[in-house]
Amino acid sequence: MLDLQTIKKLNDKQAGFFRFKKFENDNYLLTNDIGHYIFLPETDFKKYIHGRLDKKSKLYQKLKQKLFIKDEDYLKNFIWQYRQRNSFLKYGPSLHIVVVTLRCNHRCIYCHASAATCKDKKYDMDLKTAKLVVDTIFKSNNNAICIEFQGGEPLLNWPVVEFIINYAQEKNKLEKKNLIFRLVSNFTLLDQKKMNFLMTNEVNFCTSLDGDESTHNYNRIFTDGNSYKETVKWIKKINQAYKDKYKGKKKNYYRVGALITVTRKTLANYKQVIDTYIKLGFRNIYLRYLNPFGFALQAKEKIWYNPKEYIDFYKKAFDYILEKNYQGRHFYESMAATYLRKILNQEEPNNLDFRSPCGAVIGQLAYNYNGDVYTCDEGRMIARMGGDEMFKLGNIKKNSLEELINNDLCKSVCFASCVDGLPGFSENVYKPYLGICPVYNYSVHGNIFPAMKNNFRWQIDEAIVEYLFTKLQNRKNQDIFQEWVKKSKPPIPK
Amino acid sequence: MNKINNNFKFEFDKKIQQIEFKINSKIYPLTTIYQATYLFLDKVYVFLDGQPEKEIKAFFKLKEHVNKEQLENLVGQFYNELLNQVLREKISQANDKIREYIVSQALYSAVPSEVDELLKEVEDDWQKDPLGIAQPWQEKKQAAKKSKKSSKKVKSKK
């Protein structure tokens, strides 16, 4: 057991900065600022902090390699790795979310975007605004640009989707950026002609699939037909088209990406949900929890859960996925893979919701149908809910990109999401892997700097990372997780 | 008065569900007490009082009713956390300067400042040598001779 005498003998000449936590099996988990980790039994932990480890021992060498020991190369290596890990800070926004319409043909019970009805054509983006959006996007100093079509249902404003793709492609002949497109759609308005156009332009397809038919249709209400059947029909069709297109040319080609929003209904159905994904040929599932935006707040009693209920669900679902892997099936959970890339490879996967500082403004911008620009899509959702424009940066018709970015709001969200200085984070052993969302905090606590211990999202994120570390102590799992990390890296676009 | 063992003393007022700790602030610096109490904010409401140079009183008002075992666990966890925070604080203090240096070198040295850019411009201009200062005088003389000769040739052709 740790005691004051042990602490007094800390050899601060040898031990570099680390955070730690004692696990139930008496192993100490140590992490450092780059994200390296190591488990040490108590005896080794004490030897390490007292500087009594044999310099020739394997353990000493391992600690040295992972930069827990201050030797002659410590500074040089630490600086280099720290710079690599945070290199995203040097670039401007890469993800550009374009809301081409607020209209939607679904009425999902949790709709975070508070979609408008199909008849409200006033919520469509016009071509003039679309052109300005593309012009603004290309002013970003980031060489990697992703234009993501969101809504509402973006296919309801197809002419603008088509225009943006054509205009951006044309513009890129001069700009020569690494340009990709992503369409987030329920697919129910897709047809062969649209699909061909999107595939020719290498647009990535993303959809919402909430699992098996009964869970999906319960969450995603569609009065014009069976949402599950329509979505699945197009998933199969697009995946087949990708397969035919890249047959013999590429191994790691795109497939349709799918998101699940976990509601109360999903909690007990986790096996059916995962089985559906596997049956449809998905290689991963993203067990995304609910966010307190849009209709999700109104349907609280019907769909919400408390952190403990979600964490229990996640652990059961995770174990079920792991069991599939033990049986030889390569299938992973996406949130876990994001964290594992940070833990095992000390990478920053640039998942903007789990980054510090988060992706708001400096990683992404959200362009509303009328040209209003928000810090992120969540910021736009807040405005849509009750007209609270706390996260509005300006409007492309009035403001330049520089004006949109170089302002106090951008600085505030960066400051609020930089976990280094936040109470509860700076000493937390999982700090190198966690991120927070100021918009989420504002929505729940009315404050972008809340007491994190009482935060629903923080409790869940911390529990997931802790569970991963529990599982990482098993050698067999380590090999599986390495495979997940490899598989979760996105394919090179062209 | 409740006791976990002889070392750990605390008072528990069952009526108002409040635990009172007396913490020796010479052993546990104030920062570590702040950090340790912060970690219990989801379970209790916290109030700190006392004399920072001698003894700190921490009042934990429970958010939910607990049984005897849960109460003892909570108290034990708090004492362990105080100890963990002492070590964390020591590690943090010992590495404060080196961490600041790492961050400044890793992030700021990679971004060229305005001064760096101006210096680069000056360097670039200097390398272009517009006044020919860096050219050795022999080369200059030869070049001058050559240009004289070629100008004579041009004149004779005319």
XYZ file of C-alpha atoms in Angstrom, chain A residues 25-227:
203
model
C -5.866 -6.303 -8.813
C -3.301 -4.058 -7.062
C -1.624 -3.125 -10.338
C -0.842 0.536 -10.839
C -1.687 2.090 -14.194
C 0.723 4.864 -15.201
C 0.195 7.235 -18.129
C 2.166 10.227 -19.368
C 1.402 13.343 -21.413
C 2.011 11.642 -24.755
C -0.354 8.809 -23.933
C 2.114 6.008 -23.225
C 0.906 3.638 -20.525
C 2.269 0.850 -18.392
C 0.889 -1.415 -15.663
C 3.167 -1.997 -12.685
C 2.670 -4.314 -9.724
C 3.014 -2.457 -6.420
C 6.592 -3.617 -5.744
C 7.797 -2.396 -9.153
C 5.807 0.820 -8.764
C 7.650 1.566 -5.529
C 11.029 0.654 -7.049
C 10.274 2.956 -9.978
C 9.336 5.990 -7.922
C 12.337 5.442 -5.648
C 14.699 5.085 -8.626
C 15.764 1.609 -7.490
C 15.153 -0.314 -10.735
C 18.115 -2.124 -12.268
C 19.103 -0.091 -15.326
C 19.771 -3.268 -17.297
C 16.398 -4.793 -16.494
C 13.717 -5.175 -19.156
C 11.320 -3.131 -17.077
C 13.704 -0.196 -16.809
C 14.277 -0.266 -20.575
C 10.552 -0.418 -21.208
C 9.887 2.535 -18.909
C 12.692 4.429 -20.614
C 11.331 3.668 -24.071
C 7.866 4.835 -23.020
C 9.363 8.050 -21.636
C 8.599 7.463 -17.978
C 12.305 7.761 -17.122
C 14.325 10.920 -17.563
C 17.523 9.845 -19.301
C 19.809 11.671 -21.728
C 17.363 11.339 -24.680
C 14.207 12.063 -22.660
C 13.756 15.711 -23.617
C 14.495 15.293 -27.316
C 12.159 12.313 -27.683
C 9.413 13.796 -25.541
C 9.371 17.073 -27.461
C 9.238 15.278 -30.798
C 6.435 12.910 -29.756
C 4.461 15.686 -28.083
C 4.666 17.732 -31.269
C 3.502 14.771 -33.358
C 0.597 14.054 -31.040
C -0.605 17.659 -31.177
C 0.207 18.421 -34.797
C -3.479 19.089 -35.543
C -3.069 22.432 -33.763
C -1.094 23.779 -36.692
C -3.899 23.411 -39.228
C -7.233 25.132 -39.726
C -10.691 23.573 -40.017
C -10.801 20.404 -42.052
C -14.380 19.210 -41.551
C -17.008 21.473 -43.126
C -20.563 20.472 -42.318
C -23.017 21.884 -44.819
C -26.670 21.792 -43.845
C -28.288 22.008 -47.264
C -31.771 21.794 -45.758
C -33.424 21.481 -42.386
C -36.266 19.461 -43.897
C -36.506 15.744 -43.268
C -38.853 12.918 -44.266
C -38.245 11.093 -40.953
C -39.402 12.097 -37.458
C -36.818 10.267 -35.336
C -37.665 10.372 -31.655
C -34.175 11.507 -30.719
C -33.532 13.872 -33.681
C -30.680 16.055 -32.416
C -31.105 18.442 -35.338
C -34.787 19.289 -34.666
C -35.560 18.695 -38.343
C -38.323 20.657 -40.100
C -41.180 19.053 -42.001
C -40.889 18.233 -45.704
C -43.147 21.122 -46.726
C -40.997 23.887 -45.185
C -38.996 24.753 -48.292
C -37.881 28.018 -46.729
C -35.292 25.940 -44.888
C -33.437 24.997 -48.088
C -30.041 26.452 -48.969
C -30.037 28.367 -52.276
C -27.346 28.127 -54.955
C -25.925 31.577 -54.223
C -25.347 30.676 -50.576
C -23.953 27.269 -51.604
C -21.367 28.973 -53.830
C -20.322 31.268 -50.971
C -20.034 28.257 -48.649
C -17.650 26.493 -51.028
C -15.613 29.675 -51.537
C -15.286 30.054 -47.760
C -14.345 26.385 -47.291
C -11.500 26.669 -49.773
C -10.030 29.568 -47.808
C -9.163 27.194 -44.962
C -5.411 26.726 -44.657
C -5.918 23.003 -44.101
C -4.914 20.961 -47.095
C -7.315 18.176 -46.164
C -10.913 19.234 -46.697
C -13.995 17.153 -46.010
C -17.351 18.557 -47.090
C -20.064 16.731 -45.167
C -23.696 17.075 -46.263
C -26.046 17.061 -43.314
C -29.609 18.022 -42.592
C -32.425 17.405 -42.195
C -32.228 14.983 -45.038
C -29.742 16.430 -47.565
C -31.235 14.507 -50.499
C -34.357 16.694 -50.185
C -32.230 19.508 -51.639
C -30.435 17.455 -54.283
C -29.718 20.346 -56.737
C -27.604 22.071 -54.084
C -25.763 18.850 -53.148
C -24.988 18.284 -56.825
C -23.918 21.925 -57.322
C -21.584 21.927 -54.310
C -19.866 18.729 -55.457
C -19.412 19.985 -59.026
C -18.313 23.473 -57.999
C -15.894 22.208 -55.337
C -14.377 19.692 -57.788
C -13.924 22.472 -60.327
C -12.371 24.800 -57.772
C -10.082 22.049 -56.585
C -8.501 21.713 -60.014
C -6.667 24.902 -59.107
C -6.483 24.536 -55.325
C -5.334 20.876 -55.427
C -6.456 20.098 -51.884
C -7.061 16.621 -50.574
C -10.821 16.948 -51.007
C -13.392 14.400 -49.902
C -17.183 14.475 -49.652
C -19.431 12.723 -47.194
C -23.187 12.349 -47.427
C -25.085 11.713 -44.187
C -28.484 10.469 -45.311
C -31.254 8.041 -44.485
C -31.039 6.916 -48.167
C -34.812 6.754 -48.626
C -34.673 9.373 -51.419
C -31.737 7.827 -53.222
C -32.086 6.547 -56.804
C -29.701 4.926 -59.270
C -28.831 8.205 -61.025
C -27.975 9.981 -57.764
C -26.008 6.999 -56.530
C -23.952 6.872 -59.749
C -23.196 10.587 -59.525
C -22.112 10.265 -55.888
C -19.950 7.221 -56.589
C -18.286 8.874 -59.579
C -17.336 11.754 -57.299
C -16.029 9.392 -54.605
C -18.588 10.596 -52.059
C -18.561 8.601 -48.823
C -21.974 7.375 -47.762
C -22.999 7.489 -44.108
C -26.323 6.558 -42.636
C -28.140 5.920 -39.402
C -28.882 2.317 -38.667
C -30.194 1.712 -35.180
C -29.813 -2.057 -35.328
C -32.457 -4.677 -35.947
C -35.732 -3.804 -37.676
C -37.824 -3.404 -34.554
C -35.299 -1.167 -32.715
C -34.561 0.894 -35.828
C -38.175 1.540 -36.759
C -39.097 2.327 -33.154
C -36.469 5.095 -33.062
C -36.678 6.283 -36.646
C -40.253 7.075 -37.567
C -40.943 7.128 -41.311
C -44.523 7.443 -42.485
C -43.811 6.797 -46.175
C -42.601 3.235 -45.676
C -40.352 0.935 -43.695
C -37.242 2.934 -42.775
